Coordinates of C-alpha atoms in Angstrom, one line a residue:
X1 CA -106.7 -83.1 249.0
X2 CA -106.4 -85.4 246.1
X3 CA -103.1 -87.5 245.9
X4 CA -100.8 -87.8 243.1
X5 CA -101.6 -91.2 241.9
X6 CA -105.3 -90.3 241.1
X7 CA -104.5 -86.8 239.3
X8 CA -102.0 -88.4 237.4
X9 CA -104.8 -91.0 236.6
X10 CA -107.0 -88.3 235.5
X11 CA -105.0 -86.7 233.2
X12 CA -103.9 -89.9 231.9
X13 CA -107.2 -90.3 230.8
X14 CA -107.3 -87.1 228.7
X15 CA -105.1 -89.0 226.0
X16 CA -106.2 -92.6 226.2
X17 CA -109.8 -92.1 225.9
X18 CA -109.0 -90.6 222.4
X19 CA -108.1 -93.5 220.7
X20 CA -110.9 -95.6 219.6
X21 CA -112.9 -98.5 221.3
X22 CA -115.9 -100.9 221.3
X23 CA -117.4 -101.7 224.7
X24 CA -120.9 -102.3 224.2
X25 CA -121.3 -106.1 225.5
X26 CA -118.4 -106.0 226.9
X27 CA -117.3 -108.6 229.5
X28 CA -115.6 -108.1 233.3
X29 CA -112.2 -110.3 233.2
X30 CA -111.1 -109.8 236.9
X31 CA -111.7 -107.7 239.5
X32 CA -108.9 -106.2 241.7
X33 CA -108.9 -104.1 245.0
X34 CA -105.3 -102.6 245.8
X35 CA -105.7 -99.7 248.9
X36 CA -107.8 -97.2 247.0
X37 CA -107.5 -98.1 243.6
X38 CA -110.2 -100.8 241.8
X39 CA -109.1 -102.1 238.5
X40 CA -111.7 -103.9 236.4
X41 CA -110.6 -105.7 233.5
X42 CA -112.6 -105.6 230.6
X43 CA -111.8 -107.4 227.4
X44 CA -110.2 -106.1 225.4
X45 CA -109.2 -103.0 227.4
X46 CA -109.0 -102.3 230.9
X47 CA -111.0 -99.8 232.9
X48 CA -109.3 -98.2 236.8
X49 CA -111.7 -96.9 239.3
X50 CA -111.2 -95.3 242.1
X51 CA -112.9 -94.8 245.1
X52 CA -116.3 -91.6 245.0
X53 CA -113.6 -88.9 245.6
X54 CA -114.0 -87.5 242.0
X55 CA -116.4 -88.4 239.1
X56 CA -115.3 -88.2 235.8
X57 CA -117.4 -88.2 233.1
X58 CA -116.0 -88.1 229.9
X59 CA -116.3 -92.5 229.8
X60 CA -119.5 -93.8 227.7
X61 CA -122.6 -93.9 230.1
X62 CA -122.9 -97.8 229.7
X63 CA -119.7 -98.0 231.5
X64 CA -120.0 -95.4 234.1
X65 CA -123.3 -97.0 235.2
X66 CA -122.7 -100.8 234.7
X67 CA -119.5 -100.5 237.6
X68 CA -120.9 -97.4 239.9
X69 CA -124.2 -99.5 240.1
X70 CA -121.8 -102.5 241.1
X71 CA -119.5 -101.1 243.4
X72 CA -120.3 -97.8 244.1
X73 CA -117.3 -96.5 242.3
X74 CA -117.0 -94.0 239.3
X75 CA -114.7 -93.8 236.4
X76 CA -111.3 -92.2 236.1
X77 CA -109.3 -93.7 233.3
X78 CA -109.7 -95.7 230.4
X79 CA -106.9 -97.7 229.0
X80 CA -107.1 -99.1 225.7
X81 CA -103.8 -101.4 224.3
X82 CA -104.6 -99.6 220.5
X83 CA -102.5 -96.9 218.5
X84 CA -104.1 -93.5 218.0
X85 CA -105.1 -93.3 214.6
X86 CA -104.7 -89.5 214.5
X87 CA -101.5 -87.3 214.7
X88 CA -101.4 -85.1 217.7
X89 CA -102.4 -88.0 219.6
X90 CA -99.1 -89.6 221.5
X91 CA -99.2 -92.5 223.7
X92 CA -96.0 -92.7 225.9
X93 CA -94.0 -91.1 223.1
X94 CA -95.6 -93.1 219.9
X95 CA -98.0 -91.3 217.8
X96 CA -100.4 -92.3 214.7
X97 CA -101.0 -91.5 211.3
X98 CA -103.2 -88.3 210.5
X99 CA -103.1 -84.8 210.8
X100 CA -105.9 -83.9 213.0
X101 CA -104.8 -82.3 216.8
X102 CA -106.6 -82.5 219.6
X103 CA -108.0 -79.4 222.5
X104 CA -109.0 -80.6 225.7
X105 CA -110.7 -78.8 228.2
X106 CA -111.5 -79.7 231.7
X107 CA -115.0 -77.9 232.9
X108 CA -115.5 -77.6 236.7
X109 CA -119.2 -77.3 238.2
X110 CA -118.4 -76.4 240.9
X111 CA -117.8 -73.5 243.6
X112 CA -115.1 -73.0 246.3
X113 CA -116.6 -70.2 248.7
X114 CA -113.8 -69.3 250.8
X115 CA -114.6 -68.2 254.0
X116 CA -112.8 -66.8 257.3
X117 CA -111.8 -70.0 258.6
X118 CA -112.5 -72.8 256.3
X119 CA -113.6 -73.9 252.5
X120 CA -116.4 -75.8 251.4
X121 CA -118.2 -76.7 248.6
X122 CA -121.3 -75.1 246.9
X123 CA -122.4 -77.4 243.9
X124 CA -124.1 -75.5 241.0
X125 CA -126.3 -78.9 239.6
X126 CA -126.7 -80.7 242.4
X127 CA -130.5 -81.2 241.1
X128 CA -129.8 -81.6 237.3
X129 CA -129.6 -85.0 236.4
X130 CA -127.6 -83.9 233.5
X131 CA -123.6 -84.7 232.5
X132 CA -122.9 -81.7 231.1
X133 CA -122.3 -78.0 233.0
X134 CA -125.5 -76.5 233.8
X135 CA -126.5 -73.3 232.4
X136 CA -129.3 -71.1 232.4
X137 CA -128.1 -69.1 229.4
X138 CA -131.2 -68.2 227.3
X139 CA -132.8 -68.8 224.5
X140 CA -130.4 -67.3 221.4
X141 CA -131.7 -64.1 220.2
X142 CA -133.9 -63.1 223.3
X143 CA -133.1 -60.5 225.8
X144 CA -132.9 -63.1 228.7
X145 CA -129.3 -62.9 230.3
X146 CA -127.9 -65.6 232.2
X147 CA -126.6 -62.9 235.6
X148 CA -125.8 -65.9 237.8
X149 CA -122.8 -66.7 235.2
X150 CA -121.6 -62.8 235.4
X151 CA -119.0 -61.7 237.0
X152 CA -119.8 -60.2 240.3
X153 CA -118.4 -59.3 243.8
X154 CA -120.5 -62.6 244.8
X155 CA -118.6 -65.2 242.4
X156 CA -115.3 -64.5 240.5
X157 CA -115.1 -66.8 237.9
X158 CA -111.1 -68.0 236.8
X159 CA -110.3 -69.9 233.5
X160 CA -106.5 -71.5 233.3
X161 CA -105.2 -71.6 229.6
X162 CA -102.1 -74.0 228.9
X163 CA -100.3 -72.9 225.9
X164 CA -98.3 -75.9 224.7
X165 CA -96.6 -74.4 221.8
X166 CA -95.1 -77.3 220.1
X167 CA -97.1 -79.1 216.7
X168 CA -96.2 -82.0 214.4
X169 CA -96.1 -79.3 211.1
X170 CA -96.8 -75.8 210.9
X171 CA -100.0 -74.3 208.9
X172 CA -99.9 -71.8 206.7
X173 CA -102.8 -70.1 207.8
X174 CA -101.6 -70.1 211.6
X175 CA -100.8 -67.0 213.5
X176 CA -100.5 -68.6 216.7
X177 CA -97.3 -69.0 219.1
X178 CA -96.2 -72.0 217.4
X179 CA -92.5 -74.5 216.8
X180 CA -92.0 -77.7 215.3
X181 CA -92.1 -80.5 217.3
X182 CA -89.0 -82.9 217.4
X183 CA -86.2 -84.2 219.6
X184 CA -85.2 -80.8 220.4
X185 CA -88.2 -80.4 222.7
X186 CA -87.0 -80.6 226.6
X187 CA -90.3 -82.0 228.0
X188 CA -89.0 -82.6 231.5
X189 CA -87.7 -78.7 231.4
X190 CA -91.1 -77.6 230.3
X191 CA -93.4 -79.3 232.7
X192 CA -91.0 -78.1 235.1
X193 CA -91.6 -74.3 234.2
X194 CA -95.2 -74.8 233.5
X195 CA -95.5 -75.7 236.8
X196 CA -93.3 -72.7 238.6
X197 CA -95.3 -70.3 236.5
X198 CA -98.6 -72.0 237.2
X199 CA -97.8 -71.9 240.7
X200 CA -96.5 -68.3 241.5
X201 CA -98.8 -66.9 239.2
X202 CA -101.6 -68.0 241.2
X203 CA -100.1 -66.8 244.3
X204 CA -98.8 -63.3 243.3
X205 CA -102.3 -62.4 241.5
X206 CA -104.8 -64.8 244.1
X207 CA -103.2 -64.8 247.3
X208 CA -106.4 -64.8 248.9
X209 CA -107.0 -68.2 246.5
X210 CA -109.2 -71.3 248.5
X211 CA -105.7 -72.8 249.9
X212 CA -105.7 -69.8 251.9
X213 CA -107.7 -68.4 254.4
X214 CA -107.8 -64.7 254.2
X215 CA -110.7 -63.7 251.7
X216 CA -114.3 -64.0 251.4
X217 CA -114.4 -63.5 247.9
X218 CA -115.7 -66.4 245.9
X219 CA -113.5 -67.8 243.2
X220 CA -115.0 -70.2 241.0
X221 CA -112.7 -72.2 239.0
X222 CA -114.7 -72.4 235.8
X223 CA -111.9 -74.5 233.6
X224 CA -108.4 -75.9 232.3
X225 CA -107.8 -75.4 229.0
X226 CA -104.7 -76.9 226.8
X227 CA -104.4 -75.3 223.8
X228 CA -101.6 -74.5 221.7
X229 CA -99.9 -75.4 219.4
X230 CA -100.6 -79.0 219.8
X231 CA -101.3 -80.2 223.1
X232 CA -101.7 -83.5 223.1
X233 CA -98.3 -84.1 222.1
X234 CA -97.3 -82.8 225.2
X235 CA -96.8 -86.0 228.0
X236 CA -98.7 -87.4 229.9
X237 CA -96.6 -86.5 233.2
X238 CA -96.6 -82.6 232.2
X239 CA -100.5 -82.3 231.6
X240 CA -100.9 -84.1 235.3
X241 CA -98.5 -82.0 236.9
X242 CA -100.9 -79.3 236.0
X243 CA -103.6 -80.6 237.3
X244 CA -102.3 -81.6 240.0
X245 CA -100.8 -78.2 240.8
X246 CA -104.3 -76.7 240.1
X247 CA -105.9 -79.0 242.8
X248 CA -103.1 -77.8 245.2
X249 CA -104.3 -73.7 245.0
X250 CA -108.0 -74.8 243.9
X251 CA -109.1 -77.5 246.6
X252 CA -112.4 -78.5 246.0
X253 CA -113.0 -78.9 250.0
X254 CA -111.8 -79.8 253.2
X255 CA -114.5 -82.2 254.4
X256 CA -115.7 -85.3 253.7
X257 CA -118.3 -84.5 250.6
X258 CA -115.9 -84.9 247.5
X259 CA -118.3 -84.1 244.8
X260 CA -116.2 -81.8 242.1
X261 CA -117.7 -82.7 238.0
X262 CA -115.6 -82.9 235.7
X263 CA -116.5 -82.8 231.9
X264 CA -114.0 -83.0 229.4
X265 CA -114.7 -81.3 226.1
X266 CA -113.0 -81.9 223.0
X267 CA -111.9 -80.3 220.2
X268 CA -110.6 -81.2 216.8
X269 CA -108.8 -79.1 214.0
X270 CA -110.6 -80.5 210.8
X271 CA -110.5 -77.4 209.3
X272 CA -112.2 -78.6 205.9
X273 CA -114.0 -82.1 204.3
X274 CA -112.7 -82.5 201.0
X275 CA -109.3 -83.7 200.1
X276 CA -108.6 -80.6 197.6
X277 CA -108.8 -78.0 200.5
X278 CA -107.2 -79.9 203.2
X279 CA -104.3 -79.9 201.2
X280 CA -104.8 -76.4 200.8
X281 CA -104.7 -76.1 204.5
X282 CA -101.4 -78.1 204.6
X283 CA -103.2 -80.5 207.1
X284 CA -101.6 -84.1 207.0
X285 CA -105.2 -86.1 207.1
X286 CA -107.5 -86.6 204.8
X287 CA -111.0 -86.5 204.7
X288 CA -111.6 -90.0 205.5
X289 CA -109.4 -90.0 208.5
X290 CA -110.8 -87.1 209.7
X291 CA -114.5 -88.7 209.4
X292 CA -113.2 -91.5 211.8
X293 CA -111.2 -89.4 214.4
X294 CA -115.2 -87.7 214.7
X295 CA -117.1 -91.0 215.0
X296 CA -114.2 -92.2 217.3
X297 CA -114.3 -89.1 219.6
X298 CA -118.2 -88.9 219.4
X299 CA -118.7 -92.5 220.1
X300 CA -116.3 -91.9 223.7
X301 CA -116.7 -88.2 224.8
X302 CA -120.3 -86.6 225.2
X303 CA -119.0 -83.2 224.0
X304 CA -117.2 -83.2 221.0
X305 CA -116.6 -80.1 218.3
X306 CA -114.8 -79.7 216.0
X307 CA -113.2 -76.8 213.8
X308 CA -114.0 -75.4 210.0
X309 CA -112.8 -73.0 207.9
X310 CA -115.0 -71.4 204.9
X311 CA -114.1 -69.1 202.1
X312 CA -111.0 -70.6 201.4
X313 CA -110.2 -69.7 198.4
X314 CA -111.8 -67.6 195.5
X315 CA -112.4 -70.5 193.8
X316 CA -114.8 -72.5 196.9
X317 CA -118.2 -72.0 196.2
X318 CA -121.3 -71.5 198.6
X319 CA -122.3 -74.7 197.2
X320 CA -119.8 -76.5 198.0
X321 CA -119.0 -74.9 201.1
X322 CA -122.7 -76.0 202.0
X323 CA -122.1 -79.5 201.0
X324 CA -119.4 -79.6 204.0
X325 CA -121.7 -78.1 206.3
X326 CA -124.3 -80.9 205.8
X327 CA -121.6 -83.7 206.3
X328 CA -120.3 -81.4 209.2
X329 CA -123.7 -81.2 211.3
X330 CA -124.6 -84.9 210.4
X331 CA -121.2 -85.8 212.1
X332 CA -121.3 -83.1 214.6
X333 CA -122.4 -84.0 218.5
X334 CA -123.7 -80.5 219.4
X335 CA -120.9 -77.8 218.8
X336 CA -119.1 -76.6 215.9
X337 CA -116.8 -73.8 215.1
X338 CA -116.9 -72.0 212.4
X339 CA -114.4 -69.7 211.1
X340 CA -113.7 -67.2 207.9
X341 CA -110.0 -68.1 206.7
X342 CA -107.7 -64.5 207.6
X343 CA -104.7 -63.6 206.1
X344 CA -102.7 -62.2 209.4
X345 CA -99.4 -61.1 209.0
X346 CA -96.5 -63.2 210.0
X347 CA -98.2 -66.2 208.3
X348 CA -96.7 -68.2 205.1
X349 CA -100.3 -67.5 203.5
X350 CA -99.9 -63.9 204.5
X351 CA -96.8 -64.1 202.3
X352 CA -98.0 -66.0 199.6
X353 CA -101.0 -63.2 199.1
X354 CA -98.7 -60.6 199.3
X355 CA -96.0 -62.0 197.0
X356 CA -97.7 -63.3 193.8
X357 CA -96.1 -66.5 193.8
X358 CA -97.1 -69.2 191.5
X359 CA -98.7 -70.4 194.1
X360 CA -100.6 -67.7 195.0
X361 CA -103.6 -67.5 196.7
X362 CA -106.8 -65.8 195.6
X363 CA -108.4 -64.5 198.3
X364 CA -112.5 -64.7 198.6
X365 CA -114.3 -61.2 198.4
X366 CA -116.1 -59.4 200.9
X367 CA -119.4 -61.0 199.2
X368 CA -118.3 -64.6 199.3
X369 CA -117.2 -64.3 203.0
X370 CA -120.7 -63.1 203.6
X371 CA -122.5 -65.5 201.6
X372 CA -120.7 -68.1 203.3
X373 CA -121.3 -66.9 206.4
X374 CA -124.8 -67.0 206.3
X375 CA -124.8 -70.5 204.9
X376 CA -123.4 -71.5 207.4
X377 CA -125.9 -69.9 209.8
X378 CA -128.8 -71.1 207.8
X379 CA -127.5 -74.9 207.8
X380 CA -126.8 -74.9 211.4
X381 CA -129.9 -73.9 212.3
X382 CA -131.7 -76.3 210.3
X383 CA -130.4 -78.8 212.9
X384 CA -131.1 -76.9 215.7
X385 CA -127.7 -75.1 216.7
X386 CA -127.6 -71.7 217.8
X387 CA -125.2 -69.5 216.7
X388 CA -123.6 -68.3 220.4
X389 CA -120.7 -66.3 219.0
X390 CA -119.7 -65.4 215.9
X391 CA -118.0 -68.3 215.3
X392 CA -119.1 -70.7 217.3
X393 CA -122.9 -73.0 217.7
X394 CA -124.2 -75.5 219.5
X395 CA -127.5 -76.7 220.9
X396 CA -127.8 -75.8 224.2
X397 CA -125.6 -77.5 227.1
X398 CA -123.2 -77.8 224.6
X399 CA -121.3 -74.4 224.9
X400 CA -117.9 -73.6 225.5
X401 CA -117.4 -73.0 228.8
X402 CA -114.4 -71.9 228.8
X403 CA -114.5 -69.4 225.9
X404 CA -118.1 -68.2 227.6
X405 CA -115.8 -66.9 230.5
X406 CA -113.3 -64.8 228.3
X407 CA -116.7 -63.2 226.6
X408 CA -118.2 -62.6 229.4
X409 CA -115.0 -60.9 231.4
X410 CA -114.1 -63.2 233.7
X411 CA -110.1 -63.9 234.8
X412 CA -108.3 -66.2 233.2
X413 CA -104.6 -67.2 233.8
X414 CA -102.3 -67.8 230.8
X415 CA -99.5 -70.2 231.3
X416 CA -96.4 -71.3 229.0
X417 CA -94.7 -69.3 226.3
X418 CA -96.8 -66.4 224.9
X419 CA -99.4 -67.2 227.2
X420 CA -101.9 -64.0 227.8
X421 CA -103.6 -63.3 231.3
X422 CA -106.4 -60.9 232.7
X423 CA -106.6 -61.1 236.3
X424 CA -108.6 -59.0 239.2
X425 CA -106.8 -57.0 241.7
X426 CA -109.3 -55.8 244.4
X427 CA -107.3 -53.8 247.1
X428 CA -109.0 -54.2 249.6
X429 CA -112.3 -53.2 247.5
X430 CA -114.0 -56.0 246.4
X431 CA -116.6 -53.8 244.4
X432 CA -114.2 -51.7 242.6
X433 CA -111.2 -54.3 240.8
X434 CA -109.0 -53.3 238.6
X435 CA -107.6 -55.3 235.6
X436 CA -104.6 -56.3 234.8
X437 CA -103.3 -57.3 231.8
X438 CA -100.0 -60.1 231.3
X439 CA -97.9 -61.3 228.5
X440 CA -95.5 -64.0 229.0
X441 CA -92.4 -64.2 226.8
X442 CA -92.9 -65.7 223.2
X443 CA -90.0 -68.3 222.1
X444 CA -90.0 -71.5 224.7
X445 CA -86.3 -71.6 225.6
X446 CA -86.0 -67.7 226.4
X447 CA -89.6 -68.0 228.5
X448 CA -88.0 -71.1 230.5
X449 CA -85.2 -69.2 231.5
X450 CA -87.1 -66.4 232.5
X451 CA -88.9 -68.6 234.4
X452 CA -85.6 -70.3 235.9
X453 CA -84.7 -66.7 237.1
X454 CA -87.9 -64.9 237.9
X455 CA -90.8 -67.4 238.7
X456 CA -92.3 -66.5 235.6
X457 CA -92.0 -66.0 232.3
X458 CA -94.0 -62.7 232.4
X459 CA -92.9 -59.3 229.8
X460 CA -92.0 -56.9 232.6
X461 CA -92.9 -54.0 230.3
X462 CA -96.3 -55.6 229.0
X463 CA -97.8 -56.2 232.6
X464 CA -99.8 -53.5 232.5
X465 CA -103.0 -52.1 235.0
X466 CA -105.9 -51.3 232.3
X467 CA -107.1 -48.0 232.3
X468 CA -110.8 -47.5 232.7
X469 CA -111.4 -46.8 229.4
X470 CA -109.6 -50.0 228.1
X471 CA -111.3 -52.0 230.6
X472 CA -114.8 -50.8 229.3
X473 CA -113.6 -51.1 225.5
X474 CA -112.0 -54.8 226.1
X475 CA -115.6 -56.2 227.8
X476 CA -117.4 -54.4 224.9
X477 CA -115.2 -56.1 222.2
X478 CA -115.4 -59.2 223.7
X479 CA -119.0 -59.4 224.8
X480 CA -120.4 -57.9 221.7
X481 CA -119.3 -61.0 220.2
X482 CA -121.9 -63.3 221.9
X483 CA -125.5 -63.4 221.2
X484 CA -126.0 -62.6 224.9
X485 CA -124.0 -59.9 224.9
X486 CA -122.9 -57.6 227.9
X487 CA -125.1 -57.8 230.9
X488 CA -125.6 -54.8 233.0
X489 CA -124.5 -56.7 236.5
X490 CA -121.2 -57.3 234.8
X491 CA -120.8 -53.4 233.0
X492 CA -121.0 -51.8 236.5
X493 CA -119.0 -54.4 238.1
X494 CA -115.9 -53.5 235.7
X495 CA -116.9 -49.9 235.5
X496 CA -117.1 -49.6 239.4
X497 CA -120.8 -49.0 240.0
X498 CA -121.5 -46.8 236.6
X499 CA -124.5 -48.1 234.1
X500 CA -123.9 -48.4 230.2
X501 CA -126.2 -45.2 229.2
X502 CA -123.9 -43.4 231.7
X503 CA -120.5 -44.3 230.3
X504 CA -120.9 -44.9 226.3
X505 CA -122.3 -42.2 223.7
X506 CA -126.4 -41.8 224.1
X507 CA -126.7 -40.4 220.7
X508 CA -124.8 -43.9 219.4
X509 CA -126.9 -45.8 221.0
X510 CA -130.0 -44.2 220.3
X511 CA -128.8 -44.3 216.2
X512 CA -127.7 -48.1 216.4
X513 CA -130.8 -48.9 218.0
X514 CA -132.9 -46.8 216.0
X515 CA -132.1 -48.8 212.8
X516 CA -132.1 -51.9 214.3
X517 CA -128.3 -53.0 214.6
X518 CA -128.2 -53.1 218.9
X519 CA -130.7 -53.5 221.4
X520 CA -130.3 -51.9 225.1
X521 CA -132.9 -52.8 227.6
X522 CA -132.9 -54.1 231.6
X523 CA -130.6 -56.9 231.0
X524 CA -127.7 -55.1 228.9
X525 CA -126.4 -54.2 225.6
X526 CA -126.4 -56.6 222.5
X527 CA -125.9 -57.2 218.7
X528 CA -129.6 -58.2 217.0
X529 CA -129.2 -59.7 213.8
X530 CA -126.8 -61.6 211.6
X531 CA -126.4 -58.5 209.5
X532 CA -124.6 -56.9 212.5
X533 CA -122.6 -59.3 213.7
X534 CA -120.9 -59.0 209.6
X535 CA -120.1 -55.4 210.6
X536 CA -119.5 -55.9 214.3
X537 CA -115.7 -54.2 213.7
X538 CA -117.8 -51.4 212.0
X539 CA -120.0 -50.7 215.0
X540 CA -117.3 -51.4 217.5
X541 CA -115.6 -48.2 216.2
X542 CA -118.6 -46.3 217.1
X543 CA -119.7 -48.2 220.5
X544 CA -116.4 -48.1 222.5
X545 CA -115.0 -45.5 224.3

């Protein structure tokens, strides 16, 4: 069991290695050994390790190495005496200049089997020498499926999302659960509730989780993911009560080998580079600032990404569009995603298409979203990324783990306000769950005092169990996205035992595959080529149930 101080230390470190640094050449100040903690003193920052319990490993390698090969310690936190340069970024309630907000997501390789009497760890790389998580995903584009990363009755994998909800200024092209940030914000109040909800969710949906002792089902904790919203401008104290409360139900073992990874990917909302359409965007940085907060993150993380949006406007070209991309993948460390601009209702750009206001918006055709969408294919690839997902590429080991496990139907627990889950019952029949599906309330103060009266903050009338044919369609959606697409070991693992030609429409298939659009062989059901994946809504309608 990990103790407060060195969770809080972690998660400490998930802001304060943001903000930028120099420590090549740098030189040890003083040494320091109080109980567990070792603080080395670097100049000009200071660097706190603690004892081989936990390795972290978003620090630069140089670092890591020079004191583990020293003392035998590893790196926890970073702490640098520098403002963040960047908005979203807040350091004990002062934040920088900037627009650009920050995603953090904590990737566990690891396994917690949990047995009749005790837990223990299975590691998942204990022969890779590399930092990153370890995957045996194929090559993009092949058949090859990557089963050990299904779900399965052997290994349940469970994602945690943390919706913080609050950001500096709203976008207009936003259609996420979002406030304004201010004053008004009762921090203390909504740690506290993130905590409860965290906490009974987790034992109402996993009672048989590793803190207990009543399951041999295997739930691997695959990540923790704060999104929002902006949620670095959450404190430092709420994003390690979370973690700390995750080690508390998730315990990585109960004897002496203490080997749980970490690896901390980042993401950044750029959204464009060029001045013109960041203002567009209504982002508050520019494109220089943006620039820096990549080099800054790139030159302290080892997985970095970072966000775009193409087709803007009618009046972006492919060009230009193209232009960006070639800045983008120059600056990119090995994942970037990609994204068409939508008009979703709710938004202020929803309103300004609809209303023909003098600041209207001209919205791109069908043609120029495509063209743009295979620019930016084409450029990626010339650098060797892979497009994944629709949206998203990376070269390999450079995946988002945590989005993997929503495409590929895993569990995942949603926490804060209008937070969504999907979580397994089994019934005493671990080869035939059921899904169910969880909403929590929307606006933060009406969620907290749910949460004050119930435990939660859940919709009573949206916790729903899915049907089987919404289970099916849900894992089709979803998977169909992904260049691996929908293995067979997880279709009869959600359909309770039934195979993909027994449960969709033959003659579909059979039509989709005949002109080349799907592909349906031993290791499952996926989209072939870029031209698909532009219609994927369009075949959707004819795949699922």
């Amino acid at each position: 069991m990990f103790n407060k101080s060195k969770i809080i230390s972690l998660s400490i470190s998930l802001l304060l290695i943001l903000l930028p640094c120099c420590i090549n050449g740098a030189e040890i100040i003083n040494v320091v050994q109080n109980g567990a903690n070792l603080t080395i003193t670097y100049n000009p920052m200071t660097v706190i390790f603690f004892s081989n319990e936990l390795t972290y490993y978003g620090l630069r390698t140089d670092i890591k190495n020079h004191c583990k090969a020293l003392y035998g310690w590893s790196p926890l936190i970073c702490n640098l005496p520098v403002v963040p340069s960047c908005d979203g970024v807040r350091l004990y309630g002062s934040s920088g200049i900037g627009g650009i907000n920050f995603e953090m997501t904590y990737n566990f390789n690891c396994t917690v089997v949990v047995s009749n009497t005790k837990s223990s760890i299975v590691s998942s790389s204990s022969s890779s020498t590399s930092r990153y998580y370890t995957s045996t995903t194929s090559s993009y584009g092949t058949s090859s499926l990557n089963n050990e990363d299904a779900i399965s009755q052997r290994e349940h994998p469970i994602s945690i999302y943390i919706h913080w909800p609050y950001c500096s200024k709203i976008c207009g092209y936003c259609s996420f659960n979002k406030y304004l940030d201010g004053p008004h914000v009762d921090h203390s109040r909504m740690k506290q509730s993130m905590v409860t909800e965290l906490s009974n969710l987790i034992k109402l949906y996993y009672p048989s989780s590793p803190s207990s002792s009543s399951s041999s089902i295997q739930y691997k904790l695959k990540s923790i993911y704060f999104g929002g919203g902006t949620p670095s401008l959450a404190t430092i104290d709420t994003l390690s009560s979370i973690v700390e409360t995750v080690y508390q139900y998730f315990p990585t073992t109960t004897t002496n080998r203490k080997d749980l990874e970490i690896n901390l990917e980042l993401s950044l909302g750029v959204q464009a580079l060029n001045d013109e359409d960041l203002k567009f965007l209504g982002r508050t940085h520019n494109t220089k600032q943006a620039i820096e907060s990549i080099e800054t993150c790139n030159s302290i993380f080892d997985h970095v990404s970072f966000d775009m949006i193409y087709a803007r406007r009618g009046q972006h070209s492919v060009e230009q569009w193209r232009q960006e991309l070639k800045q983008a993948v120059q600056l990119s460390k090995g994942h970037l995603s990609l994204y068409n601009l939508t008009f979703e209702d709710g938004t202020a750009f929803f309103k300004r298409l609809r209303k023909h206001r003098s600041n209207h918006i001209i919205k791109p055709t069908n043609d120029q979203c495509s063209l743009h969408y295979m620019a930016a294919i084409e450029e990626t690839e010339k650098v060797g990324m892979n497009q994944y997902e629709i949206s998203n590429f990376s070269i390999p080991g450079h995946h988002s783990q945590h989005n993997l496990n929503y495409w590929r139907g895993g569990d995942y627990i949603g926490i804060g306000p209008g937070a969504c889950s999907r979580v397994s019952i089994f019934n005493n029949q671990q080869d035939k769950p059921e899904k169910v599906a969880l909403k929590t309330i929307i606006h933060p103060k009406t969620w907290m005092d749910r949460v004050d009266a119930n435990g939660h903050g859940l919709f009573e009338d949206e916790t729903t169990t899915l049907e089987f044919k919404d289970r099916i369609n849900e894992l089709l959606l979803m998977g169909l996205r992904t260049k691996e697409g929908v293995s067979r070991s997880t279709f009869r693992y959600l359909s309770h035992g039934l195979d993909i030609e027994q449960v969709l429409d033959p003659i579909v298939l059979s039509r989709l595959q005949s002109i080349g659009m799907i592909v349906l062989d031993e290791n499952g059901l996926r989209v072939t080529t870029n031209e698909a994946f532009m219609i994927l809504d369009t075949l959707l309608l004819d795949i699922c149930l």
